[in-house]
Coordinates of C-alpha atoms and ligand atoms in Angstrom, one line a residue:
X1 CA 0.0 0.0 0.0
X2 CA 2.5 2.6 0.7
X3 CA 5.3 0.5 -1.8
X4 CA 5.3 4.0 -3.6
X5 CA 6.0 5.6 -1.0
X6 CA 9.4 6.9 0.6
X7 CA 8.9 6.0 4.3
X8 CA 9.4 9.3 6.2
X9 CA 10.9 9.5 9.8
X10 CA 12.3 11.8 12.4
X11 CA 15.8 11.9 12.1
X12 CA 16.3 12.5 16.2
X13 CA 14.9 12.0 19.4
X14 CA 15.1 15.6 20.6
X15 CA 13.8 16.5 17.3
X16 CA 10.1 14.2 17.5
X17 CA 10.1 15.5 21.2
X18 CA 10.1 19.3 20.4
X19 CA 7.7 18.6 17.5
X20 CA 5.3 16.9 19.7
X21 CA 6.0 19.8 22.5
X22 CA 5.6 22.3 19.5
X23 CA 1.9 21.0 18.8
X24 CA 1.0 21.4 22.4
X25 CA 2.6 24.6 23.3
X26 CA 0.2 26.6 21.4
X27 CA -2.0 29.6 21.8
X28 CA -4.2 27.1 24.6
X29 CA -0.7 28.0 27.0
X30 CA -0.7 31.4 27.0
X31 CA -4.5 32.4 26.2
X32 CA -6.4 29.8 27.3
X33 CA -4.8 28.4 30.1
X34 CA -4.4 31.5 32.8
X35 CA -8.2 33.2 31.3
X36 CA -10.1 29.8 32.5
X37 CA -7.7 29.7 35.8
X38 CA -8.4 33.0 36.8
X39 CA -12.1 32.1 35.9
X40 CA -12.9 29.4 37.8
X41 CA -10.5 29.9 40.8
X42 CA -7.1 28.9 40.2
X43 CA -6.3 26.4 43.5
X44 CA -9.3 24.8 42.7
X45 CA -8.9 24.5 38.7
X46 CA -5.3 23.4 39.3
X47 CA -6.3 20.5 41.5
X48 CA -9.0 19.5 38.6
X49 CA -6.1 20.3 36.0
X50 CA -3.6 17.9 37.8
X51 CA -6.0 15.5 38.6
X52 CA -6.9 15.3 34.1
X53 CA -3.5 15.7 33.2
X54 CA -2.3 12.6 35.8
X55 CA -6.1 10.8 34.6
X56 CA -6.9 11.3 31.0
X57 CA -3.8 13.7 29.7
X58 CA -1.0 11.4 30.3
X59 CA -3.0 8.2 29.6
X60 CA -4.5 9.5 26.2
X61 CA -0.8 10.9 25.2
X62 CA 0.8 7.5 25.8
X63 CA -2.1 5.5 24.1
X64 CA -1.4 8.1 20.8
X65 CA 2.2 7.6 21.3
X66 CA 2.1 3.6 21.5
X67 CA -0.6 3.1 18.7
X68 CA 1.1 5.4 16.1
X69 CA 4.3 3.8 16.3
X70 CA 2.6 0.6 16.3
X71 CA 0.8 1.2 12.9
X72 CA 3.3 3.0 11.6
X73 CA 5.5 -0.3 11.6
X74 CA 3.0 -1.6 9.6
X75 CA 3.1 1.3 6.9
X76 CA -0.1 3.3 8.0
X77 CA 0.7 7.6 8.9
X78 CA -3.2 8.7 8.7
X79 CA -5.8 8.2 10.9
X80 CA -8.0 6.1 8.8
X81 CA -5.0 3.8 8.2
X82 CA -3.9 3.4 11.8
X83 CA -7.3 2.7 13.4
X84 CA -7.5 0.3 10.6
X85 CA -4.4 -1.4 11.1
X86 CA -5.5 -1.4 15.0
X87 CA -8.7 -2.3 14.8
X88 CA -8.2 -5.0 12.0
X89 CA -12.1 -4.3 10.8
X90 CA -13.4 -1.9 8.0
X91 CA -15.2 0.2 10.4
X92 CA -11.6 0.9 11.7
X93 CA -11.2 2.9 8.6
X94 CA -14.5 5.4 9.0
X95 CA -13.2 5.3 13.0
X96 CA -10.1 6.7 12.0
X97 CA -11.2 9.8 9.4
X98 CA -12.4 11.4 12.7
X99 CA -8.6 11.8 13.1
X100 CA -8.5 13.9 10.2
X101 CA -11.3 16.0 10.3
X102 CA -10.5 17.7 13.7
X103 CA -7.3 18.9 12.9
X104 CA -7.8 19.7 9.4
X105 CA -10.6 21.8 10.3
X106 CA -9.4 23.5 13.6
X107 CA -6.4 24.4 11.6
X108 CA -9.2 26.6 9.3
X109 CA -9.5 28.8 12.3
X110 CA -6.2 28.4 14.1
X111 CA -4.3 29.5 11.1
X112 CA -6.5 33.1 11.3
X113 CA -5.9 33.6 15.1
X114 CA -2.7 33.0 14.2
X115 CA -2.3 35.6 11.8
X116 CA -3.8 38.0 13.8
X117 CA -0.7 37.7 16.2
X118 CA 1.4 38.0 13.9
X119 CA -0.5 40.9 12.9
X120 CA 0.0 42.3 16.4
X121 CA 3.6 41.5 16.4
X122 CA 4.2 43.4 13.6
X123 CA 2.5 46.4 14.4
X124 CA 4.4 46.9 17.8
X125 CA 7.7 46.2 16.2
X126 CA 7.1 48.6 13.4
X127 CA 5.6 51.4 16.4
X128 CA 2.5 51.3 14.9
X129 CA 0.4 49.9 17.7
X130 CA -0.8 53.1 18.9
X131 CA -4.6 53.2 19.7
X132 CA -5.1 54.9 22.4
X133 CA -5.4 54.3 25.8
X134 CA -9.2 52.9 26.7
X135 CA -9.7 49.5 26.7
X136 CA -12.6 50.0 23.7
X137 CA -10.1 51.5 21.7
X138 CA -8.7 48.4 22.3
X139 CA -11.4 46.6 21.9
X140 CA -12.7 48.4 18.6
X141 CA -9.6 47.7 17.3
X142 CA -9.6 44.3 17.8
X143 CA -13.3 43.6 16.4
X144 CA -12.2 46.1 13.4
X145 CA -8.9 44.1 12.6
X146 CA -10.8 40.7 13.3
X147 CA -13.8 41.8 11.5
X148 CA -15.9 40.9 14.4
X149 CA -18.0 43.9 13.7
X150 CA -19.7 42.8 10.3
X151 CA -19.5 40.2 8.3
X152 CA -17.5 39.9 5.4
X153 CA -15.4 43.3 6.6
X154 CA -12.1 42.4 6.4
X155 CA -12.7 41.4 2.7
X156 CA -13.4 44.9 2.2
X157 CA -11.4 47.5 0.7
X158 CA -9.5 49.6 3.8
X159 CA -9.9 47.3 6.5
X160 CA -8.1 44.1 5.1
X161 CA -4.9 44.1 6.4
X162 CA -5.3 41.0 8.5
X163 CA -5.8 39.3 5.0
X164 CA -2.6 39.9 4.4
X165 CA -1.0 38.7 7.5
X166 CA -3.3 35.2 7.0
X167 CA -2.1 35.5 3.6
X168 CA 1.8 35.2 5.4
X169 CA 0.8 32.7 8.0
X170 CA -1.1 30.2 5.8
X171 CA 1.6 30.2 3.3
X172 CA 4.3 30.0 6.1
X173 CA 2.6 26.9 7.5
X174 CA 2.7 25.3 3.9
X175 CA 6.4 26.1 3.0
X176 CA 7.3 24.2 6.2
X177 CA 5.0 21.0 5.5
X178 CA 6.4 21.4 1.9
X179 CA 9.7 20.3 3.5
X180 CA 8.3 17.3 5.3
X181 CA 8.6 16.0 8.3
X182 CA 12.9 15.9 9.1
X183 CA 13.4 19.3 7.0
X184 CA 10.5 20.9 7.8
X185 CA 8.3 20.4 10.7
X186 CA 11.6 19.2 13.3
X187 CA 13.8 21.8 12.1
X188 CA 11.2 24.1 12.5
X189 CA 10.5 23.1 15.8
X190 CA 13.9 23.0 16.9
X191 CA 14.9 26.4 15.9
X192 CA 11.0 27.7 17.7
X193 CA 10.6 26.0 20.6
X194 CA 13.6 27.4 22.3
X195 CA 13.1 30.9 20.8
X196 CA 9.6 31.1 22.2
X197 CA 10.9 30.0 25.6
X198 CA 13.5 32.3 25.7
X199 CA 10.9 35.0 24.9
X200 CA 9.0 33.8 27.4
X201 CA 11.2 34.0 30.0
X202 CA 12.3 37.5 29.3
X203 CA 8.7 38.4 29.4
X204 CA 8.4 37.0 32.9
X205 CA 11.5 38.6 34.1
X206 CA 9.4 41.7 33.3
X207 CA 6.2 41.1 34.8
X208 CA 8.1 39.7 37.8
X209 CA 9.7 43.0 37.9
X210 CA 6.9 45.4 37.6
X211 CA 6.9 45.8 41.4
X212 CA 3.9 49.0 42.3
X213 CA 3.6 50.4 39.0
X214 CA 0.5 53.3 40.3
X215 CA 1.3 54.2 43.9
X216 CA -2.1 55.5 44.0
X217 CA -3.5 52.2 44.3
X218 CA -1.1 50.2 46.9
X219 CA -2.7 47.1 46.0
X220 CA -2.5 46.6 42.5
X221 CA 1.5 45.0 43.1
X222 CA 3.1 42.2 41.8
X223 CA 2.4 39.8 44.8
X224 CA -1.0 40.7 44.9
X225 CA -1.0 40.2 41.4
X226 CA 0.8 36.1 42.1
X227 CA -1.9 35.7 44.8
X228 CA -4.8 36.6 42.1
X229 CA -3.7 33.7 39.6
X230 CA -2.4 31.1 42.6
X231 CA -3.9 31.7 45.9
X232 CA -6.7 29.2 46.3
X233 CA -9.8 30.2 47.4
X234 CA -12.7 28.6 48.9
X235 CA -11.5 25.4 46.6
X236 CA -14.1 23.2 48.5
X237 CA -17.2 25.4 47.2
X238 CA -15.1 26.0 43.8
X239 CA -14.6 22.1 43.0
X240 CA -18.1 21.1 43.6
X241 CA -19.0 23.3 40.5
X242 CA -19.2 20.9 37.5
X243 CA -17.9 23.4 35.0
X244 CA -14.8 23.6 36.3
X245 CA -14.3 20.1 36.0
X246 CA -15.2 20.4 32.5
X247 CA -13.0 22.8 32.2
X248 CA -10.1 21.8 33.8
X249 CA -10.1 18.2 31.3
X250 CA -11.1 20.5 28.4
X251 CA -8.0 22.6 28.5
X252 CA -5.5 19.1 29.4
X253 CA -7.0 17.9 26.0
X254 CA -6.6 21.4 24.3
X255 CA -3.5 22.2 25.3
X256 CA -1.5 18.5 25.3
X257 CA -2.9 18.2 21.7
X258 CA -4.1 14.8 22.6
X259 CA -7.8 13.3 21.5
X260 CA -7.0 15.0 17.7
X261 CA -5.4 12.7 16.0
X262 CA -2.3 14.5 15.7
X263 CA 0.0 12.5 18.4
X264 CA -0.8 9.2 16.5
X265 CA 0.4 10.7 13.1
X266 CA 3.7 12.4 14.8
X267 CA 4.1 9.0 16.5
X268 CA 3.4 7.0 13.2
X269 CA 6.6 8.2 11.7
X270 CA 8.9 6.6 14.7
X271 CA 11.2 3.2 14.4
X272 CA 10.2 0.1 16.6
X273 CA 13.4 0.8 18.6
X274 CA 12.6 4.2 19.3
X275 CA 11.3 5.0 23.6
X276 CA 7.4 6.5 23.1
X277 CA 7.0 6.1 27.6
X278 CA 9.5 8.7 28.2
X279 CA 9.4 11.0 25.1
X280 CA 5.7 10.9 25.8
X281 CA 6.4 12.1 28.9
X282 CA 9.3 14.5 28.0
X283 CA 6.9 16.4 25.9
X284 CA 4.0 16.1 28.0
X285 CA 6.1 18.1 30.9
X286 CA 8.0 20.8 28.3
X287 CA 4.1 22.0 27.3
X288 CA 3.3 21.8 31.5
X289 CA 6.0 23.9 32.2
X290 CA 5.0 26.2 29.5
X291 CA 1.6 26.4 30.2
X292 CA 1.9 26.9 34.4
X293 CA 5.3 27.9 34.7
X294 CA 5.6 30.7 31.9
X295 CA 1.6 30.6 30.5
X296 CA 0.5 31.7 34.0
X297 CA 2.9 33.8 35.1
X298 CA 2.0 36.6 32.0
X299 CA -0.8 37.5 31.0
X300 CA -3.4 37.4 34.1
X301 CA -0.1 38.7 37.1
X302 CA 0.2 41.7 34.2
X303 CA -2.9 42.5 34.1
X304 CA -4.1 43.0 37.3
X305 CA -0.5 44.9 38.3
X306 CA -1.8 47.5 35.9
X307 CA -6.1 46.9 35.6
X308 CA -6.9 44.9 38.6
X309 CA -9.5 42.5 39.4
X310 CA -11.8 44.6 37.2
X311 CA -9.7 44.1 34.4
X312 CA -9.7 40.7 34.3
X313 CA -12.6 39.1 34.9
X314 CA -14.9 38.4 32.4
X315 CA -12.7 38.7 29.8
X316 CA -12.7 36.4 27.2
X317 CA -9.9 34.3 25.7
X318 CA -9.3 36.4 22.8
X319 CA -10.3 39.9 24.7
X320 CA -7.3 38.8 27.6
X321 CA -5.1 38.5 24.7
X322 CA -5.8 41.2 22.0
X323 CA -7.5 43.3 24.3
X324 CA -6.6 43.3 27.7
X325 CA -2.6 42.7 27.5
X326 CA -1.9 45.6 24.6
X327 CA -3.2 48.0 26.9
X328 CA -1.4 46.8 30.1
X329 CA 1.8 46.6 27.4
X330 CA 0.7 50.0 26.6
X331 CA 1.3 51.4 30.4
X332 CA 4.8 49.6 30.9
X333 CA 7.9 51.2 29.1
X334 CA 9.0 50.2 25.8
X335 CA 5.4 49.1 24.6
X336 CA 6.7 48.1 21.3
X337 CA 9.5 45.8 22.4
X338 CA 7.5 44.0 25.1
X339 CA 4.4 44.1 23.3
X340 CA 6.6 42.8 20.3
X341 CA 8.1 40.0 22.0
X342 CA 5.1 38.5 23.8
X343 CA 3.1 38.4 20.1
X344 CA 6.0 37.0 18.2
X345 CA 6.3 34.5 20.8
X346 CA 2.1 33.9 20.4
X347 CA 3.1 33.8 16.6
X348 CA 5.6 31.0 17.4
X349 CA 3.9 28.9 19.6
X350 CA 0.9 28.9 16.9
X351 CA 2.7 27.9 14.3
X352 CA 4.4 24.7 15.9
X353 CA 0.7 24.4 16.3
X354 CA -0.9 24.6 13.4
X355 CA 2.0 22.6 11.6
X356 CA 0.7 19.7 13.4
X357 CA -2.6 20.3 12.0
X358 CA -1.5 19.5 8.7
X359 CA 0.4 17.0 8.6
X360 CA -2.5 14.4 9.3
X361 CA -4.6 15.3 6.2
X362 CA -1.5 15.3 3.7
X363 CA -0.3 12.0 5.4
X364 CA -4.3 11.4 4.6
X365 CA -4.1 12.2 1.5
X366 CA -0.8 10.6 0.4
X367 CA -2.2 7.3 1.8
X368 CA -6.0 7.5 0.8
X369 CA -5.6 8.4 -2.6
X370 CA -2.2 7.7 -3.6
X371 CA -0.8 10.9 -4.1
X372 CA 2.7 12.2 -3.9
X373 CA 3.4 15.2 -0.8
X374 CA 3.4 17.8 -4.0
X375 CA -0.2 16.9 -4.6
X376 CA -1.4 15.9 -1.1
X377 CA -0.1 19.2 -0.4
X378 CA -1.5 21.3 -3.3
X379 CA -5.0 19.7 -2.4
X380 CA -5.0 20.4 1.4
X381 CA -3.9 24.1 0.8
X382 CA -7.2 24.2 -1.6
X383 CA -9.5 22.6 1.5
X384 CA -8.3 24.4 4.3
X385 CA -8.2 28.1 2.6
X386 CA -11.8 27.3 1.2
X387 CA -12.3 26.4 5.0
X388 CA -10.7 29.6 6.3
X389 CA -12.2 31.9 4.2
X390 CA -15.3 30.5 5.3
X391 CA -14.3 31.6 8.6
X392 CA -12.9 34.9 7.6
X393 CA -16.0 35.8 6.1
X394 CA -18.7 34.9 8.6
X395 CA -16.5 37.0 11.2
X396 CA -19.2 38.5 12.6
X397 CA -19.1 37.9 16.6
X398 CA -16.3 35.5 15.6
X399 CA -19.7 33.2 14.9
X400 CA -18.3 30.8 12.6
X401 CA -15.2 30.4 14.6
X402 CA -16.7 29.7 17.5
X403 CA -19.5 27.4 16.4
X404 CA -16.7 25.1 15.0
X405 CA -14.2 25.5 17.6
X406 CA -17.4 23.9 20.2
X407 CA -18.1 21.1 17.9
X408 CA -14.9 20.4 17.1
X409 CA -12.7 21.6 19.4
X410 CA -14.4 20.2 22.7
X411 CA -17.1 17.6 21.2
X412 CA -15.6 15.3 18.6
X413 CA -11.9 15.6 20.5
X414 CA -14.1 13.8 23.8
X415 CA -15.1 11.6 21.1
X416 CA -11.8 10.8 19.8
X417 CA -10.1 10.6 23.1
X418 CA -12.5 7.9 23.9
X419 CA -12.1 6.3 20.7
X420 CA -8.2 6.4 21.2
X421 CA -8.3 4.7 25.0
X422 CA -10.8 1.9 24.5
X423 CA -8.9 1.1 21.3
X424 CA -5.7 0.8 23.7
X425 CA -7.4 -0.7 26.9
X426 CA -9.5 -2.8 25.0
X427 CA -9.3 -3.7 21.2
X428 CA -5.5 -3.8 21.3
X429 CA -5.9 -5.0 24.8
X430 CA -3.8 -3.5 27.9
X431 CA -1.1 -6.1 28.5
X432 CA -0.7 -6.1 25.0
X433 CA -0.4 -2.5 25.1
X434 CA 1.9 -2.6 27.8
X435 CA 4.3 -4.6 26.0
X436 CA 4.1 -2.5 22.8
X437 CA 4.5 0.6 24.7
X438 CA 7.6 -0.9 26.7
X439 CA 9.2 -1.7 22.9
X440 CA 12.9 0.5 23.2
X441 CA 11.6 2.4 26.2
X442 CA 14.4 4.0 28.8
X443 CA 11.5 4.5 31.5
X444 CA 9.0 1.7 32.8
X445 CA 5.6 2.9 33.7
X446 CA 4.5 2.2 37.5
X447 CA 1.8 -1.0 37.0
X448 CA -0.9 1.2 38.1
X449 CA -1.1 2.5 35.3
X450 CA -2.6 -0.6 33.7
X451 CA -6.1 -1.0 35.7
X452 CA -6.2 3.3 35.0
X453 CA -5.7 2.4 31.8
X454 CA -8.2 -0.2 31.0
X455 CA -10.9 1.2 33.6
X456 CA -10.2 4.8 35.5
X457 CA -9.6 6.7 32.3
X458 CA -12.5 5.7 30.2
X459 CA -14.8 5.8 33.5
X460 CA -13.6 9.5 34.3
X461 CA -13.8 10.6 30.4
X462 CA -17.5 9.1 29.2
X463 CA -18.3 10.9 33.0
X464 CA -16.6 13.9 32.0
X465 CA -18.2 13.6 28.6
X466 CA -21.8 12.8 29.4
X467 CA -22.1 16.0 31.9
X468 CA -20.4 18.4 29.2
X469 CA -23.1 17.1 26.7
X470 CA -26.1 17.6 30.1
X471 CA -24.7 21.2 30.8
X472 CA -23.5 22.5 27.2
X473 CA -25.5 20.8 25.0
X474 CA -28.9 20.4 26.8
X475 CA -28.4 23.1 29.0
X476 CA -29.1 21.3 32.3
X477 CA -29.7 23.7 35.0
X478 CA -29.0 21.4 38.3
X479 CA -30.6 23.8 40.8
X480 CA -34.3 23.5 39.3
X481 CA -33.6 19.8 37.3
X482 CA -34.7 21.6 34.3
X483 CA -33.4 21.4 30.6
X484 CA -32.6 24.6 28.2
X485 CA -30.9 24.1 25.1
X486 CA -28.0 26.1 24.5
X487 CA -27.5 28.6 22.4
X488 CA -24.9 26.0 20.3
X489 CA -28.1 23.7 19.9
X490 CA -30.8 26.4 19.2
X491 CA -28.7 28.0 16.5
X492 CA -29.1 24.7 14.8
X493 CA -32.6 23.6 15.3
X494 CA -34.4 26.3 17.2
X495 CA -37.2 28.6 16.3
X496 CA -34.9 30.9 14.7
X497 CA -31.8 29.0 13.6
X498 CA -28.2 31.3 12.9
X499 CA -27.5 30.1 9.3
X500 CA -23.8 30.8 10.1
X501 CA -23.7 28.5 12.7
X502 CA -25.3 25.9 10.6
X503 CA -23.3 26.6 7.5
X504 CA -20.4 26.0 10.2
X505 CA -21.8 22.6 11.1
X506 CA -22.3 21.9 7.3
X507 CA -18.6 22.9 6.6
X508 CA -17.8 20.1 9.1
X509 CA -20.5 17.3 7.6
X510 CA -18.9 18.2 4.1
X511 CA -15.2 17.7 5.5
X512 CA -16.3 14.0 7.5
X513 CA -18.2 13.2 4.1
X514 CA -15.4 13.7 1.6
X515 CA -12.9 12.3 4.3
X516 CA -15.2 8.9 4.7
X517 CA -15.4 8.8 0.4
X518 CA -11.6 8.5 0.7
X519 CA -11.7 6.3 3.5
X520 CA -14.1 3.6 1.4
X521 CA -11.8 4.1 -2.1
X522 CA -8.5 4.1 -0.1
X523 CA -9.7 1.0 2.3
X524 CA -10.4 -1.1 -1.3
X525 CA -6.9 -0.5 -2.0
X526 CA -5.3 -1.8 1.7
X527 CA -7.8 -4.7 1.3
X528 CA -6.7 -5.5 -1.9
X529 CA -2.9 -5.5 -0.5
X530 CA -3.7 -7.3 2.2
X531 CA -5.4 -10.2 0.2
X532 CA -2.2 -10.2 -2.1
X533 CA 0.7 -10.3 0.6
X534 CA -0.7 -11.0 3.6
X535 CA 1.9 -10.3 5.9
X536 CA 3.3 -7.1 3.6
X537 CA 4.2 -4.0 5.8
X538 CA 1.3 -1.5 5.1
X539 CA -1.4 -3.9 6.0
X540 CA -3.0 -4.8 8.8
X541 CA -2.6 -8.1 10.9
Ligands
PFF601 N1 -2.2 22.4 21.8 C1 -2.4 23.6 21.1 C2 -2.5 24.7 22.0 O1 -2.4 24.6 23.2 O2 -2.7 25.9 21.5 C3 -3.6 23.5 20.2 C4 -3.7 22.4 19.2 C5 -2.6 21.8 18.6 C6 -4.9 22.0 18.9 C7 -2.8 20.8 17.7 C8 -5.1 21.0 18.0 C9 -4.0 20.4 17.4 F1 -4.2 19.4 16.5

């Protein structure tokens, strides 16, 4: 099946690592992470983080790690093709194409925040960022640059400009793939990672520095400022609140990149001999130490030194980031330098991101229909820009964006992830998993790990699961036992339906459908090669 083509690998250990670290260490770090800690209570969300990450993050990652490499011995690099191998059954195949879909089509909207930090980046380092000094002028910039004001604006003549840095980023993304994985994506990586954590670390110096900026207001400090982001509160109310329980597993999926389908790819491409325990782990701890150790030491300390409480809370994701922080940069000196480096290290961490993203449809592509990368490539570039115009269009309220990110972003990746563990527990069969996972690996994992394996994960994620559908889908309000549809459901089917959110949901049908076409044409081929040489590498026994 894959006799045509070259077989691809990583040509180090450090350099699969950082790639892996480079998919997690993403926008989820420094956005994501420190708006839903300061949210929900941070000593309370971190003990519902740690308790995910130990539960379902670390499980999941070594489950994608160990069935990757595991197909990939046996010539498969795309979703379809692995859950085929694994699961030794055709439905593997139409399993598997979720594995394509999710990234393929959160890359359509990753790519655009992505630009829009470079965007940012580029206007501080060129002085131009100057807009003021209220947080709406902030904010109007923001929705103006986004488009998030009308539909279709940023198409339009004299308010474009982030076209053009999404014109950058989206062909940036492509050069690299266009390399492959050793020339491209790890020597990306390799050359990123450390720049954005150097970045990083300069930027904390700063905000660890900013002592009592306003003397007029005592309390806005620095330590006061630590205590805001880590001090617990009243965790025992906080962790009896559902959401942030949702939350907390959310963001370990999010931010680890695990449950998309993009660990097994990255994981396809390594030799039998190669460790997957401890390079799982390695990876796994670089995007923890980004995420608490840098991610929450930035944006939410900074802000309050300068905004307070008031400034934070109730800030969105994107409003903390394009909002909130330019104006806080704005009141420390040398705006432009700081403002500069914490956007270009954004633009960094997005891209290691987003590169990720990719590389599971063209490996799709390559396998399902045969093509060479040229063509895989040319194709993808065709689906996803169709796919992020889409979203650059229908910017309004960031609608579109958002109505995929939910369905994509936070339902099919609980699907996935659940998909990914009962295959290890239980179709591939823990002890068997065990041994495969122990195959060249410098660290042995503790034997607990098998019974949370095989039961505690799966238990704690369909539980997870089945309340995120009761509170975010049907809207369960637990005080009064009564159900009302969210907005993400009544935009759908209600009474009066949001056509962009159901053109969003059709974008995604229309992805799954032409991804499960392939799946049917290309699984005809592996059947046919697995009928002629039985034990051939690219098919599944
Ligand atoms: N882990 C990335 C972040 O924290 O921003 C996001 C991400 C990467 C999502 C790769 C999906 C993906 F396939």
């Amino acid at each position: 099946m894959t006799g045509r083509r070259i077989a691809e690998t990583w040509t180090s250990r450090l350099g699969v690592i950082m790639a892996v670290a480079g998919s997690a260490v993403g926008l989820g770090n420094f956005l994501r992470f420190p708006g839903l800690a300061a949210q929900y209570g941070s000593g309370a969300f971190m003990i519902a983080y740690f308790i995910s990450l130990i539960l379902l993050g670390i499980p999941v990652c070594w489950a994608e790690w160990t069935l990757g490499r595991y197909a990939g011995q046996r010539g498969f690099n795309s979703s379809p093709g692995i859950f085929y191998a694994l699961i030794r059954h055709p439905a593997g195949k139409y399993i598997g194409v979720l594995g394509a879909v999710i990234p393929v089509v959160i890359y359509m909207y990753y790519v655009y925040i992505e630009s829009w930090c470079l965007g940012y980046a580029y206007y501080y380092l060129t002085g131009q960022m100057n807009l003021g000094s209220e947080v709406s002028a902030y904010g109007d910039f923001f929705a103006r640059f986004v488009g998030a004001v009308e539909d279709g604006l940023t198409l339009g003549r004299g308010h474009n400009q982030v076209i053009i840095f999404l014109a950058i980023a989206f062909t940036f993304n492509f050069v690299i793939i266009y390399r492959g994985i050793a020339k491209g994506i790890e020597l990306f990586c390799r050359f990123a990672m450390p720049a954005l954590i150097v970045l990083a670390l300069i930027i904390v110096a700063r905000v660890l520095t900013l002592g009592t900026p306003d003397p007029a207001r005592p309390d806005q400090n620095l330590l006061n400022g630590l205590g805001f982001m880590w001090n617990p509160g009243d965790v025992g109310h906080q962790l009896r609140n559902p959401e942030l329980w949702l939350a907390a597993a959310g963001q370990i999926f999010f931010s680890l990149s695990v449950g998309f389908g993009v660990i097994v790819t990255y994981a396809s491409y390594l030799s039998e001999k190669d460790d997957v325990v401890l390079s799982g782990l390695t990876a796994s701890s670089a995007n923890e130490f980004c995420e608490v150790a840098l991610g929450g030491m930035i944006t939410v300390p900074a802000a309050f030194v300068f905004l307070g409480t008031a400034g934070i809370m109730g800030q969105g994701t994107f409003a903390l980031g394009f909002n909130v922080l330019p104006l806080v940069f704005s009141k420390m000196p040398l705006p432009w330098l700081f403002g500069g480096m914490f956007f270009t290290l954004l633009f960094l961490a997005a891209v290691t991101s987003s590169l990720s993203m990719l590389q599971p449809g063209i490996a799709y592509l390559e396998e399902g229909l045969g093509l060479n990368r040229k063509q895989s490539i040319t194709l993808l570039g065709m689906l996803t820009a169709l796919g992020c115009l889409f979203m650059v269009y229908f910017s309004k309220d960031l609608k579109a964006l958002d109505t995929v990110d939910f369905w994509v972003g936070t339902f099919l990746i609980f699907v996935m992830a659940t998909i990914i563990l009962i295959c290890f527990g239980w179709v591939m069969g823990v002890d068997q998993g065990w041994v495969e996972a122990h195959k060249g690996a410098e660290l042995r994992l503790p034997k607990f790990f098998k019974p949370i394996f095989k039961y505690v994960s799966p238990l704690y994620l369909l539980t997870i699961f089945a309340f995120w559908v009761l509170f975010k889908v049907f809207g369960w309000d637990r005080a009064t036992g009564t159900f009302t549809p969210t907005e993400y459901v009544t935009d759908l089917v209600g009474a009066e339906p949001n056509n962009v959110a159901r053109l969003g949901v059709l974008l995604i049908l229309v992805v799954t459908g032409f991804f499960m076409v392939l799946a049917a044409a290309a699984g005809r081929r592996w059947d046919r090669a697995r009928q002629a040489t039985p034990t051939r590498k690219g098919t599944p026994q």
